[in-house]
Short mmCIF file of C-alpha atoms in Angstrom, two decimals:
data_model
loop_
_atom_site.label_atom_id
_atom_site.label_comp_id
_atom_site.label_asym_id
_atom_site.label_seq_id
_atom_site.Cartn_x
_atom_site.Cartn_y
_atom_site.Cartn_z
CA UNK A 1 1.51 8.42 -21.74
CA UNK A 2 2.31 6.25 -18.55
CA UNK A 3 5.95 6.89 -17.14
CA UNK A 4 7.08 3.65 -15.02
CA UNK A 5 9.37 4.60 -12.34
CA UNK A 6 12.28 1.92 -11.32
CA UNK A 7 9.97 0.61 -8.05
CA UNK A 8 6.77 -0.06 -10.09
CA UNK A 9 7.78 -0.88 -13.96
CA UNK A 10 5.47 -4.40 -13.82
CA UNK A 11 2.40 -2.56 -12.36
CA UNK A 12 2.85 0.65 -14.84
CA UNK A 13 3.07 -1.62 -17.92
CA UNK A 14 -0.07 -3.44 -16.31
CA UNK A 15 -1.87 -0.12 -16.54
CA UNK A 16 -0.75 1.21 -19.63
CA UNK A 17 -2.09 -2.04 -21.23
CA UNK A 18 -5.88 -1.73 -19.30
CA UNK A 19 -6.30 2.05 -20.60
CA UNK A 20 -4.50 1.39 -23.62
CA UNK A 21 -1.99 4.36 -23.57
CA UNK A 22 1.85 4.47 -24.28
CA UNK A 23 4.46 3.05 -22.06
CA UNK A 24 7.20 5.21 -21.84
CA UNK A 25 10.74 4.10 -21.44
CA UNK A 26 13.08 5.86 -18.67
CA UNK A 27 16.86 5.34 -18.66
CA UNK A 28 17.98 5.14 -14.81
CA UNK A 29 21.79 4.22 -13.85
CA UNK A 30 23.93 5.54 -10.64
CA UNK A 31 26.79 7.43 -10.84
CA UNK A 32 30.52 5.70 -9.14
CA UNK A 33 29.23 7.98 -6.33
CA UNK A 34 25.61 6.76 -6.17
CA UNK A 35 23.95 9.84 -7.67
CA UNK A 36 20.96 9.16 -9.66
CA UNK A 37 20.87 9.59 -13.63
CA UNK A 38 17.23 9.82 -14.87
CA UNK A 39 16.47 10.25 -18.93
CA UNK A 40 12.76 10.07 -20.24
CA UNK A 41 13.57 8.78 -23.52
CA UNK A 42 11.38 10.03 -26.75
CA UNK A 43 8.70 13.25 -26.62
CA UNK A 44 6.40 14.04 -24.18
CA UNK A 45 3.38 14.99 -24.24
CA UNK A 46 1.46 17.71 -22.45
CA UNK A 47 -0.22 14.98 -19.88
CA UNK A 48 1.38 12.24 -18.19
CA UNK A 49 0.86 9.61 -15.43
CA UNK A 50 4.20 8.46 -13.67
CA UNK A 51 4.14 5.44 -11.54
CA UNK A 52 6.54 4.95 -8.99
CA UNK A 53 5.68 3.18 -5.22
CA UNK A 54 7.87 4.72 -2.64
CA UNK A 55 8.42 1.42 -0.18
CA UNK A 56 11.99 0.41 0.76
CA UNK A 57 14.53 1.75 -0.66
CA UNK A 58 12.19 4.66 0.34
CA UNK A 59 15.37 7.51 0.15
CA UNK A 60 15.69 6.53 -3.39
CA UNK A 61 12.68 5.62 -4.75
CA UNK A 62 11.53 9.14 -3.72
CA UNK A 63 14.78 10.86 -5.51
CA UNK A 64 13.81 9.12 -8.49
CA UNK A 65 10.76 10.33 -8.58
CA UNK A 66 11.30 13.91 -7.54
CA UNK A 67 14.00 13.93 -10.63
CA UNK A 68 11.77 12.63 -13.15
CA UNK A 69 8.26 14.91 -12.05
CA UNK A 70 11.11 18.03 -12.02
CA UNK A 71 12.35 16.62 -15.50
CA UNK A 72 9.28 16.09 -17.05
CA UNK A 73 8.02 19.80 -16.11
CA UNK A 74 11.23 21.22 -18.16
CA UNK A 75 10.39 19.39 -20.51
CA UNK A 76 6.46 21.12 -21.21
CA UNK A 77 5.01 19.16 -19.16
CA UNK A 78 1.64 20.50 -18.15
CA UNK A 79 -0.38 18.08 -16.10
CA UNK A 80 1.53 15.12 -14.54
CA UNK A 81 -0.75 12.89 -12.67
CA UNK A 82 1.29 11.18 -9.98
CA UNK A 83 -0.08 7.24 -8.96
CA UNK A 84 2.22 6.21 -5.82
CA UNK A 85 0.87 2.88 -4.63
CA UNK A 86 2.87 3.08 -1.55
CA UNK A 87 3.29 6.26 0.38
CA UNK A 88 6.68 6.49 2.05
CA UNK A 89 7.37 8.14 5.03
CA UNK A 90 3.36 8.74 5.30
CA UNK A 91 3.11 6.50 8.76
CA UNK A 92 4.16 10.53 10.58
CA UNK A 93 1.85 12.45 10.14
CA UNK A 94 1.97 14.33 13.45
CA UNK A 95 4.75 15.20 15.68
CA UNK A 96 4.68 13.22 18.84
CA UNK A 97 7.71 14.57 20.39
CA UNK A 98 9.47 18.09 20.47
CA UNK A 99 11.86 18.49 17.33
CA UNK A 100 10.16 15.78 15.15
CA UNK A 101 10.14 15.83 11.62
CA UNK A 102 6.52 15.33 10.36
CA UNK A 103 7.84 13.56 7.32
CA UNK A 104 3.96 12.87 5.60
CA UNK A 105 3.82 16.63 5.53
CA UNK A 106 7.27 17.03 4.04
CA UNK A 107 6.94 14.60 1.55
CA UNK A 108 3.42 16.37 0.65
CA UNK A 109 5.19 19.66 -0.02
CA UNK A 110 8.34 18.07 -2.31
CA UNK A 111 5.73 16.20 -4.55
CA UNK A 112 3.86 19.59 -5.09
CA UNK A 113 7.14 21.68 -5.47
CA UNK A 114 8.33 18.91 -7.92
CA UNK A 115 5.35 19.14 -10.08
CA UNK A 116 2.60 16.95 -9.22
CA UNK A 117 -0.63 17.95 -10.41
CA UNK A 118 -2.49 15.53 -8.81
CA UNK A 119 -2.29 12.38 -6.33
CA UNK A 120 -3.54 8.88 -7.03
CA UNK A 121 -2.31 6.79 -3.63
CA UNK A 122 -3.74 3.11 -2.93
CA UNK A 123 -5.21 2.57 1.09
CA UNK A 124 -2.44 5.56 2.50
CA UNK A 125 -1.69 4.24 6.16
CA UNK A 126 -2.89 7.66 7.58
CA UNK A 127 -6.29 9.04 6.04
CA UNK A 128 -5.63 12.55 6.90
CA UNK A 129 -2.56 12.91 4.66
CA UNK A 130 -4.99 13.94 2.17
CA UNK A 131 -4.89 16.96 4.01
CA UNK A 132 -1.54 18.17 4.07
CA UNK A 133 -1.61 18.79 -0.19
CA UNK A 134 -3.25 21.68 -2.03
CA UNK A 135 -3.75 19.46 -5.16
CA UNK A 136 -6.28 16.44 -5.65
CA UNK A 137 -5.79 13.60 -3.75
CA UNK A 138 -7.60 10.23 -5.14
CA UNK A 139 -7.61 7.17 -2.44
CA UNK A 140 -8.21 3.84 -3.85
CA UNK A 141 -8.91 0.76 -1.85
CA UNK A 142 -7.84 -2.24 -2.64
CA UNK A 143 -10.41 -4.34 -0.59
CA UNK A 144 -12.61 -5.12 -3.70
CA UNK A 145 -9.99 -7.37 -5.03
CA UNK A 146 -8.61 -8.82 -1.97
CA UNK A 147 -12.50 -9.48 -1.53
CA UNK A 148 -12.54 -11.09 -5.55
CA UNK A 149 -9.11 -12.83 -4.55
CA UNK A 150 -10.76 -14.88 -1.18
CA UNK A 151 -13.77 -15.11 -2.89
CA UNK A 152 -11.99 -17.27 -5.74
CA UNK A 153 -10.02 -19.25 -3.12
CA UNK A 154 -11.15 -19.74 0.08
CA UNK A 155 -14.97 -21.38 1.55
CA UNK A 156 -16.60 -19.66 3.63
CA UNK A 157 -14.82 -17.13 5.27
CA UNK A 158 -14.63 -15.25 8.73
CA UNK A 159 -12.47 -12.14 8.29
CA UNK A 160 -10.39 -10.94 10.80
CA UNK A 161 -8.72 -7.76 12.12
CA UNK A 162 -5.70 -7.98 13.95
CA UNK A 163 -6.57 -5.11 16.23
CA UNK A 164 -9.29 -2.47 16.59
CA UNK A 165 -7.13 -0.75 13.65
CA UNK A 166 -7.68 -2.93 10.94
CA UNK A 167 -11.15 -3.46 11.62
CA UNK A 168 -12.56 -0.68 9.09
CA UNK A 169 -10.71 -3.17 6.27
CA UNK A 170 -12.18 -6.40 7.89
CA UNK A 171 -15.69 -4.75 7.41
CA UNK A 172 -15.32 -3.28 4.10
CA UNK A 173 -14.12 -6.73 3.24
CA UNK A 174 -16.61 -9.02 4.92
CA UNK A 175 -19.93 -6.12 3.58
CA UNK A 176 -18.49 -7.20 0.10
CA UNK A 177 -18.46 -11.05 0.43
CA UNK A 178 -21.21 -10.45 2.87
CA UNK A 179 -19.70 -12.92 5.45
CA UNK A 180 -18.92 -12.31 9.18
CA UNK A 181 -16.42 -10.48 10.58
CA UNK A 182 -14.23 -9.74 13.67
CA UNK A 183 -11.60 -8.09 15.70
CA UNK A 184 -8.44 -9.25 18.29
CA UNK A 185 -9.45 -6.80 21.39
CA UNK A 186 -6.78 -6.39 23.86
CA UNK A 187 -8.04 -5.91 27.44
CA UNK A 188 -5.62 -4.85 30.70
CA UNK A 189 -6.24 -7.45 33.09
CA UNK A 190 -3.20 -6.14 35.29
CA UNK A 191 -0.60 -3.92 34.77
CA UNK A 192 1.49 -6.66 33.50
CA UNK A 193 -0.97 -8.70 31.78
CA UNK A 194 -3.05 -7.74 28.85
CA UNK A 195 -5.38 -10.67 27.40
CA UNK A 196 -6.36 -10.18 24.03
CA UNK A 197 -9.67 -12.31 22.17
CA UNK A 198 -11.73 -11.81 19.55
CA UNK A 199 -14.58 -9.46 20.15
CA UNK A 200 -17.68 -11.45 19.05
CA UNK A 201 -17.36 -14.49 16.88
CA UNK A 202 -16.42 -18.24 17.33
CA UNK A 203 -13.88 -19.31 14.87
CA UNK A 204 -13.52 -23.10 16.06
CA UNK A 205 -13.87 -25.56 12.74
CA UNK A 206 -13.56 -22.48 10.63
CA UNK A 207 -11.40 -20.77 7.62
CA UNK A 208 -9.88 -17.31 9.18
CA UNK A 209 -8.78 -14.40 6.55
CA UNK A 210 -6.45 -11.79 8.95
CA UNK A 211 -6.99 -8.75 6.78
CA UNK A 212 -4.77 -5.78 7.55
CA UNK A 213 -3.38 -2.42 5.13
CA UNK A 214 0.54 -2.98 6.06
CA UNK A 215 2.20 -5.63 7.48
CA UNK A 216 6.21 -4.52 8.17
CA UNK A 217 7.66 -6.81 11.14
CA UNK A 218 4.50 -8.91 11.05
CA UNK A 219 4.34 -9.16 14.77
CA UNK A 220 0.82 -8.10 15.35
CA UNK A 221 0.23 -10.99 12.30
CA UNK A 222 1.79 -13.74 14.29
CA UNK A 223 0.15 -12.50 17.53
CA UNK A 224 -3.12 -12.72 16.04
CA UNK A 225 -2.55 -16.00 14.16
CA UNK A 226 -1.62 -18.28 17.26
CA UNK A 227 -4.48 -16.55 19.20
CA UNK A 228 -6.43 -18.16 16.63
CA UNK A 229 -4.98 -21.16 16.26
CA UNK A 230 -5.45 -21.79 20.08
CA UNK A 231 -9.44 -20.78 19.24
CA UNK A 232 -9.42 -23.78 17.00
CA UNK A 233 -9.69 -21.91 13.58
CA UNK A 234 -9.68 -24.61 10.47
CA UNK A 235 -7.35 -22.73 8.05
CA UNK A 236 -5.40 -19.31 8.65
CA UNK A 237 -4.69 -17.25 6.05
CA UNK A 238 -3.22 -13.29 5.99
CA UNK A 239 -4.00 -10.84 3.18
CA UNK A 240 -2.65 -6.88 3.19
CA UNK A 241 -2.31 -4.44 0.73
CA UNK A 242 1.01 -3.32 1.03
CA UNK A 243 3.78 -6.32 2.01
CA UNK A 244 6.48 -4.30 3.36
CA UNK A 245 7.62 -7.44 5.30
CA UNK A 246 10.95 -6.27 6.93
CA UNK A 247 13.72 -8.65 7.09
CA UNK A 248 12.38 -12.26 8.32
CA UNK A 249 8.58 -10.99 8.77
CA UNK A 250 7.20 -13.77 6.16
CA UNK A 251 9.24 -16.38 7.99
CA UNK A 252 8.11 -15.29 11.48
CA UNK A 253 4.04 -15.11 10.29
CA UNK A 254 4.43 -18.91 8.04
CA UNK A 255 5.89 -20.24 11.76
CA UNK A 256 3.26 -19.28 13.69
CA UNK A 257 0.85 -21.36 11.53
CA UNK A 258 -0.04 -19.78 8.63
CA UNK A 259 -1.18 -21.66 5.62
CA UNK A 260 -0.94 -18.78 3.21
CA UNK A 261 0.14 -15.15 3.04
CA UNK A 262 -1.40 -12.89 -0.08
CA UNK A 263 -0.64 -8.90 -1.17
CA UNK A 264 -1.59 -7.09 -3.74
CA UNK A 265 1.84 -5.66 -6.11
CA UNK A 266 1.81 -2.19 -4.28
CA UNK A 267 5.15 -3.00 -3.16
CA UNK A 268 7.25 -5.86 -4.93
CA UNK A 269 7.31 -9.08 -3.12
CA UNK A 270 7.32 -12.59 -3.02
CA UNK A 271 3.34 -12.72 -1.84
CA UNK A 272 2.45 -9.93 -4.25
CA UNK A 273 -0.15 -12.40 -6.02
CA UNK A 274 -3.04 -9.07 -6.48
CA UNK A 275 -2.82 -6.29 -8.65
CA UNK A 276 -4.13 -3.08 -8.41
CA UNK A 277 -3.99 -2.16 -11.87
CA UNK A 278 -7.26 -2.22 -12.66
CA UNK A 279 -8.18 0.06 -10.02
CA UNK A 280 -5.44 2.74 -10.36
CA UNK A 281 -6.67 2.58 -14.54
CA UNK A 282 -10.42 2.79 -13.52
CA UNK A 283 -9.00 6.10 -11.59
CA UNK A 284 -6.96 7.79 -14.19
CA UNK A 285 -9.84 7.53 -16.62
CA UNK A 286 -12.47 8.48 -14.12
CA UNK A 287 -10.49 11.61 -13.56
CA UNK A 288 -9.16 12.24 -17.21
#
């Protein structure tokens, strides 16, 4: 049985379809106060797979969930497999500062104590989260179908990373569609003046994919998109995984000269044109 939580109902239908299992319907509705009200409506069976991304609004998207993986394991539950496409509060996963909360550690310990059996996350922000849980934790990437997605709509590609970061993505990208590939280095000329240009490659005259896993204020996106507009580059076009695009983000990154802006549905949004439910299903039934 797959258990849709409020943030990800599309994508958990989407997967219940591609493995052919039950979609279960939840009743959700706040209290005058705001309190959550969660109700798994019918039986349950011994094994189920909840899906529920914890992006913005991350405080309750992550109450939901912790009611309904607490619910469901008074209710017999005996193995609930737990797919979050986004992991919240996962960008801290060390304290920097005295007195910090190390919220990816936190949030590790509420999903256990809640009654996670296992952990299916898509591209997590911070690899060594995996770390901080003493159940399974499955990674999927996303790349392959960004890869399928420029592959179907844009000739001949050079992908990009933004910064040294993102390069690991630009790579596993580029060794799929077996094109070039590059990264915006920044170099200290001064201590006021940092240049930043692309490592290797020429883009003059040619179609640019910036590939990145999160793009939230998209100021390192518009940064590297008039850097390569200056270069000369034909077409620019951004792809991420998960489009948390604060506030005016998409505006900002189409003025600087974008010509498109693609996600995969993660996180809801008005660019999420990918979906990774074949991936989280090809998961689940490789670990059944």
């Amino acid at each position: 049985m797959i258990i849709g939580g409020s943030a990800s109902q599309k994508l958990a239908a989407k997967v219940a379809w591609s493995l052919e299992e039950k979609l279960s319907p939840i009743e959700t509705r706040r209290f005058p106060d705001g309190e959550r009200y969660i109700r798994v409506k019918g039986e349950v069976p011994k094994e189920v797979v909840v899906i529920q991304s914890t992006g913005y609004p991350q405080d309750e998207n992550l109450i939901e969930l912790f009611l309904l993986l607490k619910n469901l394991k008074s209710l017999g539950v005996e193995r609930t497999r737990v797919v979050i496409p986004y992991f919240g509060y996962g960008r801290q996963e060390r304290r920097f500062k005295s007195g910090e909360a190390v919220s990816a550690v936190i949030i590790a310990e509420l999903l256990e104590a809640a009654g996670a059996s296992e952990i299916y996350s898509v591209n997590l922000h911070e690899k060594n989260i995996k770390q901080f849980f003493n159940i399974p934790v499955h990674e999927i990437s996303a790349m392959p179908m960004i890869a399928n997605y420029i592959k179907e709509t844009i000739d001949d590609p050079i992908i990009i990373g933004p910064d040294k970061g993102a390069l690991g993505f630009a790579e596993e990208v580029s060794g799929i569609l077996k094109c070039e590939c590059d990264y915006l280095e920044k170099t200290r000329i001064s201590p006021e003046k940092v240049e930043t240009k692309l490592k290797n490659l020429d883009v003059a005259d040619r179609n640019v994919v910036i590939i990145d896993d999160i793009i939230s204020t998209g100021g390192t996106i518009v940064n590297a998109s008039k850097i390569l507009r200056d270069l000369g580059a034909n077409k620019v076009v951004v792809g991420c995984v998960h489009p948390v695009l604060v506030e005016d983000a998409l505006l900002k990154i189409f003025a600087a000269g974008v010509d498109d802006v693609f996600a995969t549905d993660t996180l809801k949004s008005d660019v999420s044109t990918i979906s990774v439910a074949s991936s989280v299903a090809g998961y689940l039934k490789k670990y059944e």
